[in-house]
Amino acid sequence: AMLTAWKRTEELAFLNEVSAVPLQQCLRHLQTAFTNFFAKRAKYPRFKTRKKSRKSAEYTTSAFRFRNGKLTLAKMAGPLDIRWHRPLPQDAAPSTVTVSQDAAGRWFVSLLCEDPTIGPLPATDAAVGVDVGLDHLLTLSTGEKIANPRHERRDRARLALAQRRLAKKADGDGANRAKARRKVAKIHARITDRRRDVLHQLTTRLVHENQVVVIEDLTVRNMLRNHRLARAISDAAWHQFRTMLEYKAQWYGRHVVVVDRFFPSSKLCSACGTLQGKMPLSVREWTCDCGTTHDRDVNAARNLLAAGLAVTACGAGVRPQRRRPGGQSAMKQEASRREPRSP
């Protein structure tokens, strides 16, 4: 009712130029934000800003028409000129359309619909442990190492040049500054797109090939406080990798086991279970007292796999005990059942 009254005022008459549905959706989102705030699930809602906020409009079923692969929005004479990322599933009926613009000036259309092709995959006995790193993005318990593309490093010189040119522009809303800002945003968008594409390929492969994927619970936010490694860690996007892995596993009926961050995967011998002392990051290979020579990352991935399988078998935790009396982790319990240990 208030929206209708606003449209009748001279100051807000421009609201009549667009469909009422996106305006109504904004009010619904605002109501949800206040509900979450009063329920103490979120902070107080903030106003959008013209420079920092992402421009978007959400259309429901009554405000768009999708026929024969063409999308027409309300108050538009013809369909949008769209380069489709992929065709929609057969017989799919979009329920919501979101039009947005990113910082680089690119327009996107996102259609929300049910995808009948997504469902549980045939069960398999394969399981894999995954250790993330910087020299190699992923190291699998099978011994395979996946190189780190380092997308940000490849475009670092171009990005630095564009940022220097932007810094020399006068502050304000001038056309030259806006043009320089878009060039910086386009380089950032290029880096982000390539990184996301690689992560999608890796996570899809891991989920399709394995029934169980074991990863380590890393506090990326705390690790970014290391200013020597913060840029490399951000470029690796470990948190985004885990997010993709978890929702794809839920789609396809797979399991992702997250091992506690304090589990000494790198310092534990995967052959005899002996725990080594301090091991700085510069040590990439080490030899255990049993005579086994380990690659640090491969050994960590194998220990993660063993710990994750122990969790799925008996439901115990994998956090190592700090004191001798008081039990053992699930992996150590499984090892002690197989072979007795000398006193």
mmCIF file of C-alpha atoms in Angstrom:
data_model
loop_
_atom_site.group_PDB
_atom_site.id
_atom_site.type_symbol
_atom_site.label_atom_id
_atom_site.label_comp_id
_atom_site.label_asym_id
_atom_site.label_seq_id
_atom_site.Cartn_x
_atom_site.Cartn_y
_atom_site.Cartn_z
ATOM 1 C CA ALA A 1 0.000 0.000 0.000
ATOM 2 C CA MET A 2 2.844 2.398 0.773
ATOM 3 C CA LEU A 3 4.459 1.589 -2.582
ATOM 4 C CA THR A 4 1.281 2.606 -4.397
ATOM 5 C CA ALA A 5 1.201 5.890 -2.489
ATOM 6 C CA TRP A 6 4.836 6.604 -3.315
ATOM 7 C CA LYS A 7 4.171 6.230 -7.036
ATOM 8 C CA ARG A 8 1.539 8.947 -6.865
ATOM 9 C CA THR A 9 3.962 11.522 -5.476
ATOM 10 C CA GLU A 10 5.901 13.821 -7.787
ATOM 11 C CA GLU A 11 9.224 12.998 -6.153
ATOM 12 C CA LEU A 12 8.894 9.217 -6.659
ATOM 13 C CA ALA A 13 6.907 9.174 -9.889
ATOM 14 C CA PHE A 14 9.836 7.504 -11.654
ATOM 15 C CA LEU A 15 8.887 4.236 -9.923
ATOM 16 C CA ASN A 16 6.108 3.856 -12.485
ATOM 17 C CA GLU A 17 8.684 3.385 -15.251
ATOM 18 C CA VAL A 18 9.528 -0.154 -14.109
ATOM 19 C CA SER A 19 7.486 -3.196 -13.219
ATOM 20 C CA ALA A 20 5.974 -3.265 -9.733
ATOM 21 C CA VAL A 21 7.206 -6.819 -9.095
ATOM 22 C CA PRO A 22 10.924 -5.998 -8.506
ATOM 23 C CA LEU A 23 9.864 -3.177 -6.167
ATOM 24 C CA GLN A 24 7.598 -5.559 -4.247
ATOM 25 C CA GLN A 25 10.411 -8.106 -4.038
ATOM 26 C CA CYS A 26 12.693 -5.443 -2.527
ATOM 27 C CA LEU A 27 10.137 -4.820 0.194
ATOM 28 C CA ARG A 28 9.850 -8.560 0.853
ATOM 29 C CA HIS A 29 13.625 -8.831 1.153
ATOM 30 C CA LEU A 30 13.603 -5.885 3.546
ATOM 31 C CA GLN A 31 10.948 -7.594 5.655
ATOM 32 C CA THR A 32 13.049 -10.755 5.759
ATOM 33 C CA ALA A 33 16.110 -8.746 6.793
ATOM 34 C CA PHE A 34 14.248 -7.126 9.689
ATOM 35 C CA THR A 35 12.811 -10.485 10.744
ATOM 36 C CA ASN A 36 16.307 -11.955 10.889
ATOM 37 C CA PHE A 37 17.535 -8.905 12.793
ATOM 38 C CA PHE A 38 14.865 -9.080 15.496
ATOM 39 C CA ALA A 39 15.424 -12.845 15.749
ATOM 40 C CA LYS A 40 19.133 -12.060 16.348
ATOM 41 C CA ARG A 41 20.195 -14.051 13.290
ATOM 42 C CA ALA A 42 21.686 -11.065 11.440
ATOM 43 C CA LYS A 43 22.811 -7.494 11.897
ATOM 44 C CA TYR A 44 20.681 -4.416 11.292
ATOM 45 C CA PRO A 45 19.879 -3.995 7.565
ATOM 46 C CA ARG A 46 22.092 -1.549 5.714
ATOM 47 C CA PHE A 47 21.163 0.810 2.912
ATOM 48 C CA LYS A 48 22.424 -0.034 -0.536
ATOM 49 C CA THR A 49 24.956 2.312 -2.077
ATOM 50 C CA ARG A 50 25.193 3.323 -5.703
ATOM 51 C CA LYS A 51 28.926 2.573 -5.947
ATOM 52 C CA LYS A 52 29.381 -0.583 -3.873
ATOM 53 C CA SER A 53 26.087 -2.495 -3.969
ATOM 54 C CA ARG A 54 25.361 -4.970 -6.736
ATOM 55 C CA LYS A 55 22.585 -3.808 -9.037
ATOM 56 C CA SER A 56 19.842 -6.428 -9.317
ATOM 57 C CA ALA A 57 16.137 -6.850 -9.947
ATOM 58 C CA GLU A 58 14.091 -9.957 -9.164
ATOM 59 C CA TYR A 59 11.065 -10.924 -11.258
ATOM 60 C CA THR A 60 8.506 -13.541 -10.275
ATOM 61 C CA THR A 61 6.320 -15.588 -12.609
ATOM 62 C CA SER A 62 3.790 -12.822 -13.226
ATOM 63 C CA ALA A 63 6.436 -10.385 -14.462
ATOM 64 C CA PHE A 64 8.209 -12.343 -17.214
ATOM 65 C CA ARG A 65 7.504 -14.650 -20.127
ATOM 66 C CA PHE A 66 9.841 -17.474 -21.142
ATOM 67 C CA ARG A 67 8.923 -19.178 -24.411
ATOM 68 C CA ASN A 68 11.011 -21.036 -26.972
ATOM 69 C CA GLY A 69 14.239 -20.048 -25.260
ATOM 70 C CA LYS A 70 13.417 -16.328 -25.278
ATOM 71 C CA LEU A 71 12.932 -14.231 -22.147
ATOM 72 C CA THR A 72 10.744 -11.123 -22.060
ATOM 73 C CA LEU A 73 10.462 -9.036 -18.909
ATOM 74 C CA ALA A 74 7.511 -6.880 -17.875
ATOM 75 C CA LYS A 75 7.249 -3.464 -19.572
ATOM 76 C CA MET A 76 9.613 -4.566 -22.359
ATOM 77 C CA ALA A 77 8.588 -4.521 -26.011
ATOM 78 C CA GLY A 78 10.754 -7.484 -27.048
ATOM 79 C CA PRO A 79 12.824 -10.340 -25.636
ATOM 80 C CA LEU A 80 16.290 -9.825 -24.171
ATOM 81 C CA ASP A 81 19.359 -10.464 -26.311
ATOM 82 C CA ILE A 82 20.950 -13.241 -24.242
ATOM 83 C CA ARG A 83 24.020 -15.432 -24.768
ATOM 84 C CA TRP A 84 22.934 -18.538 -22.864
ATOM 85 C CA HIS A 85 25.481 -20.286 -20.661
ATOM 86 C CA ARG A 86 23.680 -23.604 -21.155
ATOM 87 C CA PRO A 87 20.160 -24.641 -22.190
ATOM 88 C CA LEU A 88 17.568 -25.116 -19.489
ATOM 89 C CA PRO A 89 16.523 -28.699 -18.619
ATOM 90 C CA GLN A 90 13.706 -30.091 -20.696
ATOM 91 C CA ASP A 91 10.230 -29.109 -19.468
ATOM 92 C CA ALA A 92 11.768 -26.748 -16.898
ATOM 93 C CA ALA A 93 9.537 -23.879 -15.789
ATOM 94 C CA PRO A 94 11.460 -20.931 -14.279
ATOM 95 C CA SER A 95 9.853 -19.548 -11.142
ATOM 96 C CA THR A 96 12.130 -16.532 -10.597
ATOM 97 C CA VAL A 97 14.326 -14.432 -12.875
ATOM 98 C CA THR A 98 17.067 -12.235 -11.432
ATOM 99 C CA VAL A 99 18.754 -9.592 -13.589
ATOM 100 C CA SER A 100 22.011 -8.224 -12.176
ATOM 101 C CA GLN A 101 25.052 -6.198 -13.173
ATOM 102 C CA ASP A 102 28.531 -6.777 -11.784
ATOM 103 C CA ALA A 103 31.283 -4.235 -11.143
ATOM 104 C CA ALA A 104 32.753 -4.833 -14.608
ATOM 105 C CA GLY A 105 29.534 -3.651 -16.245
ATOM 106 C CA ARG A 106 28.387 -7.109 -17.393
ATOM 107 C CA TRP A 107 24.696 -7.983 -17.218
ATOM 108 C CA PHE A 108 23.541 -11.423 -16.109
ATOM 109 C CA VAL A 109 20.210 -13.221 -16.045
ATOM 110 C CA SER A 110 19.710 -16.052 -13.554
ATOM 111 C CA LEU A 111 16.692 -18.358 -13.873
ATOM 112 C CA LEU A 112 15.541 -20.399 -10.879
ATOM 113 C CA CYS A 113 14.012 -23.760 -11.779
ATOM 114 C CA GLU A 114 13.965 -27.419 -10.807
ATOM 115 C CA ASP A 115 16.566 -29.556 -12.588
ATOM 116 C CA PRO A 116 15.365 -33.175 -12.922
ATOM 117 C CA THR A 117 18.797 -34.278 -14.180
ATOM 118 C CA ILE A 118 20.351 -33.755 -10.738
ATOM 119 C CA GLY A 119 19.978 -36.838 -8.560
ATOM 120 C CA PRO A 120 21.933 -39.502 -6.659
ATOM 121 C CA LEU A 121 24.665 -41.199 -8.679
ATOM 122 C CA PRO A 122 25.249 -44.979 -8.578
ATOM 123 C CA ALA A 123 27.029 -45.954 -5.369
ATOM 124 C CA THR A 124 30.736 -46.777 -5.519
ATOM 125 C CA ASP A 125 33.344 -48.047 -3.071
ATOM 126 C CA ALA A 126 35.898 -45.379 -3.980
ATOM 127 C CA ALA A 127 37.050 -42.909 -1.331
ATOM 128 C CA VAL A 128 39.705 -40.223 -1.459
ATOM 129 C CA GLY A 129 41.487 -37.915 0.947
ATOM 130 C CA VAL A 130 42.210 -34.386 -0.243
ATOM 131 C CA ASP A 131 44.925 -32.133 1.152
ATOM 132 C CA VAL A 132 44.874 -28.524 -0.063
ATOM 133 C CA GLY A 133 48.038 -26.490 -0.481
ATOM 134 C CA LEU A 134 49.767 -23.647 -2.275
ATOM 135 C CA ASP A 135 52.515 -25.352 -4.292
ATOM 136 C CA HIS A 136 49.857 -27.818 -5.457
ATOM 137 C CA LEU A 137 46.231 -26.822 -5.206
ATOM 138 C CA LEU A 138 45.111 -30.359 -4.335
ATOM 139 C CA THR A 139 46.983 -33.499 -3.345
ATOM 140 C CA LEU A 140 44.975 -36.724 -3.391
ATOM 141 C CA SER A 141 45.547 -39.806 -1.281
ATOM 142 C CA THR A 142 46.158 -41.711 -4.526
ATOM 143 C CA GLY A 143 49.378 -39.731 -4.960
ATOM 144 C CA GLU A 144 48.030 -37.460 -7.675
ATOM 145 C CA LYS A 145 48.935 -33.800 -7.408
ATOM 146 C CA ILE A 146 46.929 -31.064 -9.118
ATOM 147 C CA ALA A 147 48.891 -27.940 -9.957
ATOM 148 C CA ASN A 148 47.890 -24.561 -8.579
ATOM 149 C CA PRO A 149 46.927 -22.341 -11.557
ATOM 150 C CA ARG A 150 47.728 -19.140 -9.587
ATOM 151 C CA HIS A 151 45.268 -17.051 -11.582
ATOM 152 C CA GLU A 152 45.952 -13.856 -9.645
ATOM 153 C CA ARG A 153 49.709 -14.099 -10.198
ATOM 154 C CA ARG A 154 49.248 -14.467 -13.961
ATOM 155 C CA ASP A 155 47.355 -11.160 -14.148
ATOM 156 C CA ARG A 156 49.171 -9.379 -11.324
ATOM 157 C CA ALA A 157 51.165 -7.042 -13.594
ATOM 158 C CA ARG A 158 48.075 -6.002 -15.580
ATOM 159 C CA LEU A 159 46.104 -5.496 -12.388
ATOM 160 C CA ALA A 160 48.831 -3.385 -10.773
ATOM 161 C CA LEU A 161 49.090 -1.166 -13.863
ATOM 162 C CA ALA A 162 45.318 -0.655 -14.001
ATOM 163 C CA GLN A 163 45.191 0.142 -10.293
ATOM 164 C CA ARG A 164 47.999 2.701 -10.593
ATOM 165 C CA ARG A 165 46.162 4.438 -13.415
ATOM 166 C CA LEU A 166 42.962 4.444 -11.366
ATOM 167 C CA ALA A 167 44.769 5.929 -8.357
ATOM 168 C CA LYS A 168 45.948 8.867 -10.474
ATOM 169 C CA LYS A 169 42.431 9.829 -11.530
ATOM 170 C CA ALA A 170 40.759 12.672 -9.691
ATOM 171 C CA ASP A 171 38.181 11.693 -7.100
ATOM 172 C CA GLY A 172 34.582 12.127 -8.055
ATOM 173 C CA ASP A 173 32.136 10.850 -10.640
ATOM 174 C CA GLY A 174 34.151 11.754 -13.727
ATOM 175 C CA ALA A 175 33.979 9.643 -16.876
ATOM 176 C CA ASN A 176 37.738 8.970 -16.925
ATOM 177 C CA ARG A 177 37.709 7.635 -13.376
ATOM 178 C CA ALA A 178 34.682 5.445 -14.122
ATOM 179 C CA LYS A 179 36.441 4.066 -17.199
ATOM 180 C CA ALA A 180 39.602 3.292 -15.220
ATOM 181 C CA ARG A 181 37.549 1.648 -12.468
ATOM 182 C CA ARG A 182 35.824 -0.628 -14.994
ATOM 183 C CA LYS A 183 39.209 -1.744 -16.350
ATOM 184 C CA VAL A 184 40.267 -2.797 -12.855
ATOM 185 C CA ALA A 185 36.944 -4.568 -12.340
ATOM 186 C CA LYS A 186 37.285 -6.450 -15.629
ATOM 187 C CA ILE A 187 40.679 -7.838 -14.617
ATOM 188 C CA HIS A 188 39.278 -8.923 -11.255
ATOM 189 C CA ALA A 189 36.324 -10.532 -13.039
ATOM 190 C CA ARG A 190 38.653 -12.405 -15.392
ATOM 191 C CA ILE A 191 40.609 -13.793 -12.438
ATOM 192 C CA THR A 192 37.438 -14.770 -10.574
ATOM 193 C CA ASP A 193 35.845 -16.468 -13.590
ATOM 194 C CA ARG A 194 38.893 -18.608 -14.350
ATOM 195 C CA ARG A 195 39.295 -19.588 -10.697
ATOM 196 C CA ARG A 196 35.630 -20.562 -10.411
ATOM 197 C CA ASP A 197 35.797 -22.592 -13.616
ATOM 198 C CA VAL A 198 38.771 -24.648 -12.384
ATOM 199 C CA LEU A 199 37.134 -25.280 -9.000
ATOM 200 C CA HIS A 200 33.913 -26.409 -10.668
ATOM 201 C CA GLN A 201 35.801 -28.918 -12.808
ATOM 202 C CA LEU A 202 37.771 -30.316 -9.855
ATOM 203 C CA THR A 203 34.838 -30.608 -7.458
ATOM 204 C CA THR A 204 32.599 -32.215 -10.093
ATOM 205 C CA ARG A 205 35.294 -34.766 -10.876
ATOM 206 C CA LEU A 206 35.869 -35.646 -7.203
ATOM 207 C CA VAL A 207 32.154 -36.050 -6.507
ATOM 208 C CA HIS A 208 31.520 -38.198 -9.583
ATOM 209 C CA GLU A 209 34.488 -40.515 -8.988
ATOM 210 C CA ASN A 210 34.256 -41.058 -5.220
ATOM 211 C CA GLN A 211 31.568 -42.012 -2.738
ATOM 212 C CA VAL A 212 33.428 -40.444 0.192
ATOM 213 C CA VAL A 213 35.648 -37.342 0.013
ATOM 214 C CA VAL A 214 37.653 -36.451 3.119
ATOM 215 C CA ILE A 215 38.937 -32.914 3.603
ATOM 216 C CA GLU A 216 40.444 -30.927 6.454
ATOM 217 C CA ASP A 217 38.596 -28.229 8.381
ATOM 218 C CA LEU A 218 40.713 -25.119 7.814
ATOM 219 C CA THR A 219 40.124 -21.701 9.386
ATOM 220 C CA VAL A 220 40.907 -19.681 6.296
ATOM 221 C CA ARG A 221 39.963 -16.427 8.004
ATOM 222 C CA ASN A 222 42.678 -16.910 10.614
ATOM 223 C CA MET A 223 45.218 -18.114 8.051
ATOM 224 C CA LEU A 224 44.771 -14.886 6.090
ATOM 225 C CA ARG A 225 46.330 -13.010 8.994
ATOM 226 C CA ASN A 226 49.683 -14.325 7.801
ATOM 227 C CA HIS A 227 50.567 -11.423 5.514
ATOM 228 C CA ARG A 228 53.242 -13.407 3.710
ATOM 229 C CA LEU A 229 50.768 -16.031 2.535
ATOM 230 C CA ALA A 230 47.479 -14.104 2.543
ATOM 231 C CA ARG A 231 47.539 -13.307 -1.186
ATOM 232 C CA ALA A 232 48.387 -16.890 -2.177
ATOM 233 C CA ILE A 233 45.741 -18.341 0.164
ATOM 234 C CA SER A 234 43.089 -15.993 -1.197
ATOM 235 C CA ASP A 235 44.019 -16.961 -4.751
ATOM 236 C CA ALA A 236 43.710 -20.674 -3.917
ATOM 237 C CA ALA A 237 40.096 -20.152 -2.695
ATOM 238 C CA TRP A 238 40.044 -23.078 -0.259
ATOM 239 C CA HIS A 239 36.735 -22.015 1.282
ATOM 240 C CA GLN A 240 35.043 -21.815 -2.116
ATOM 241 C CA PHE A 241 36.399 -25.273 -2.952
ATOM 242 C CA ARG A 242 34.841 -26.732 0.195
ATOM 243 C CA THR A 243 31.512 -24.987 -0.426
ATOM 244 C CA MET A 244 31.259 -26.364 -3.962
ATOM 245 C CA LEU A 245 32.263 -29.836 -2.819
ATOM 246 C CA GLU A 246 29.628 -29.948 -0.082
ATOM 247 C CA TYR A 247 26.634 -28.830 -2.128
ATOM 248 C CA LYS A 248 27.547 -31.053 -5.087
ATOM 249 C CA ALA A 249 27.929 -34.030 -2.752
ATOM 250 C CA GLN A 250 24.446 -33.297 -1.439
ATOM 251 C CA TRP A 251 23.112 -33.150 -4.993
ATOM 252 C CA TYR A 252 24.572 -36.473 -6.098
ATOM 253 C CA GLY A 253 24.240 -38.526 -2.907
ATOM 254 C CA ARG A 254 27.909 -38.468 -1.909
ATOM 255 C CA HIS A 255 29.498 -37.880 1.500
ATOM 256 C CA VAL A 256 32.011 -35.216 2.512
ATOM 257 C CA VAL A 257 33.827 -35.936 5.780
ATOM 258 C CA VAL A 258 35.539 -32.963 7.430
ATOM 259 C CA VAL A 259 38.463 -33.814 9.694
ATOM 260 C CA ASP A 260 39.245 -31.623 12.693
ATOM 261 C CA ARG A 261 41.760 -28.866 12.043
ATOM 262 C CA PHE A 262 43.983 -30.031 14.922
ATOM 263 C CA PHE A 263 44.473 -33.504 13.470
ATOM 264 C CA PRO A 264 48.259 -33.839 12.770
ATOM 265 C CA SER A 265 47.885 -35.141 9.235
ATOM 266 C CA SER A 266 51.312 -33.935 8.076
ATOM 267 C CA LYS A 267 53.310 -35.123 11.091
ATOM 268 C CA LEU A 268 51.700 -38.570 11.422
ATOM 269 C CA CYS A 269 53.317 -41.492 9.629
ATOM 270 C CA SER A 270 50.685 -43.166 7.468
ATOM 271 C CA ALA A 271 52.618 -46.460 7.599
ATOM 272 C CA CYS A 272 53.247 -47.007 11.336
ATOM 273 C CA GLY A 273 51.273 -44.222 13.027
ATOM 274 C CA THR A 274 54.277 -42.554 14.685
ATOM 275 C CA LEU A 275 53.782 -38.881 15.472
ATOM 276 C CA GLN A 276 56.747 -36.693 14.616
ATOM 277 C CA GLY A 277 57.829 -33.492 16.365
ATOM 278 C CA LYS A 278 57.727 -29.996 14.926
ATOM 279 C CA MET A 279 57.656 -29.876 11.147
ATOM 280 C CA PRO A 280 57.955 -26.425 9.508
ATOM 281 C CA LEU A 281 56.404 -25.740 6.118
ATOM 282 C CA SER A 282 59.823 -25.824 4.465
ATOM 283 C CA VAL A 283 60.023 -29.608 5.061
ATOM 284 C CA ARG A 284 58.384 -31.217 2.026
ATOM 285 C CA GLU A 285 59.777 -34.749 2.483
ATOM 286 C CA TRP A 286 60.698 -36.615 5.652
ATOM 287 C CA THR A 287 61.686 -40.119 6.712
ATOM 288 C CA CYS A 288 60.016 -41.890 9.607
ATOM 289 C CA ASP A 289 61.854 -44.069 12.140
ATOM 290 C CA CYS A 290 60.257 -47.100 10.474
ATOM 291 C CA GLY A 291 62.227 -46.291 7.316
ATOM 292 C CA THR A 292 59.339 -44.979 5.218
ATOM 293 C CA THR A 293 60.027 -41.801 3.253
ATOM 294 C CA HIS A 294 56.977 -39.576 2.931
ATOM 295 C CA ASP A 295 55.974 -36.775 0.663
ATOM 296 C CA ARG A 296 54.436 -34.295 3.089
ATOM 297 C CA ASP A 297 51.267 -33.603 1.110
ATOM 298 C CA VAL A 298 50.612 -37.186 -0.016
ATOM 299 C CA ASN A 299 51.136 -38.442 3.524
ATOM 300 C CA ALA A 300 48.689 -35.831 4.843
ATOM 301 C CA ALA A 301 46.060 -36.844 2.279
ATOM 302 C CA ARG A 302 46.418 -40.531 3.207
ATOM 303 C CA ASN A 303 46.093 -39.749 6.910
ATOM 304 C CA LEU A 304 43.006 -37.668 6.227
ATOM 305 C CA LEU A 305 41.468 -40.543 4.292
ATOM 306 C CA ALA A 306 42.180 -43.031 7.088
ATOM 307 C CA ALA A 307 40.776 -40.681 9.712
ATOM 308 C CA GLY A 308 37.669 -39.963 7.654
ATOM 309 C CA LEU A 309 36.956 -43.651 7.058
ATOM 310 C CA ALA A 310 37.377 -44.293 10.790
ATOM 311 C CA VAL A 311 34.802 -41.598 11.510
ATOM 312 C CA THR A 312 32.282 -43.095 9.091
ATOM 313 C CA ALA A 313 32.925 -46.572 10.547
ATOM 314 C CA CYS A 314 32.557 -45.900 14.277
ATOM 315 C CA GLY A 315 31.334 -42.313 14.482
ATOM 316 C CA ALA A 316 34.212 -41.097 16.668
ATOM 317 C CA GLY A 317 36.026 -37.816 16.367
ATOM 318 C CA VAL A 318 39.437 -37.406 14.829
ATOM 319 C CA ARG A 319 40.806 -34.706 17.092
ATOM 320 C CA PRO A 320 43.953 -36.074 18.790
ATOM 321 C CA GLN A 321 43.944 -36.411 22.547
ATOM 322 C CA ARG A 322 46.181 -33.912 24.304
ATOM 323 C CA ARG A 323 46.895 -36.241 27.259
ATOM 324 C CA ARG A 324 47.958 -39.877 27.268
ATOM 325 C CA PRO A 325 45.235 -41.271 29.595
ATOM 326 C CA GLY A 326 41.869 -40.444 28.122
ATOM 327 C CA GLY A 327 41.481 -42.508 24.961
ATOM 328 C CA GLN A 328 42.669 -42.371 21.391
ATOM 329 C CA SER A 329 41.322 -41.021 18.172
ATOM 330 C CA ALA A 330 39.268 -43.265 15.932
ATOM 331 C CA MET A 331 42.140 -43.873 13.534
ATOM 332 C CA LYS A 332 44.494 -44.925 16.333
ATOM 333 C CA GLN A 333 41.804 -47.247 17.728
ATOM 334 C CA GLU A 334 41.476 -48.948 14.348
ATOM 335 C CA ALA A 335 45.253 -49.344 14.145
ATOM 336 C CA SER A 336 45.498 -50.846 17.632
ATOM 337 C CA ARG A 337 42.849 -53.432 16.766
ATOM 338 C CA ARG A 338 44.816 -54.655 13.776
ATOM 339 C CA GLU A 339 48.149 -55.147 15.510
ATOM 340 C CA PRO A 340 49.100 -55.106 19.197
ATOM 341 C CA ARG A 341 51.544 -52.465 20.283
ATOM 342 C CA SER A 342 54.491 -53.280 22.486
ATOM 343 C CA PRO A 343 54.477 -51.676 25.951
#
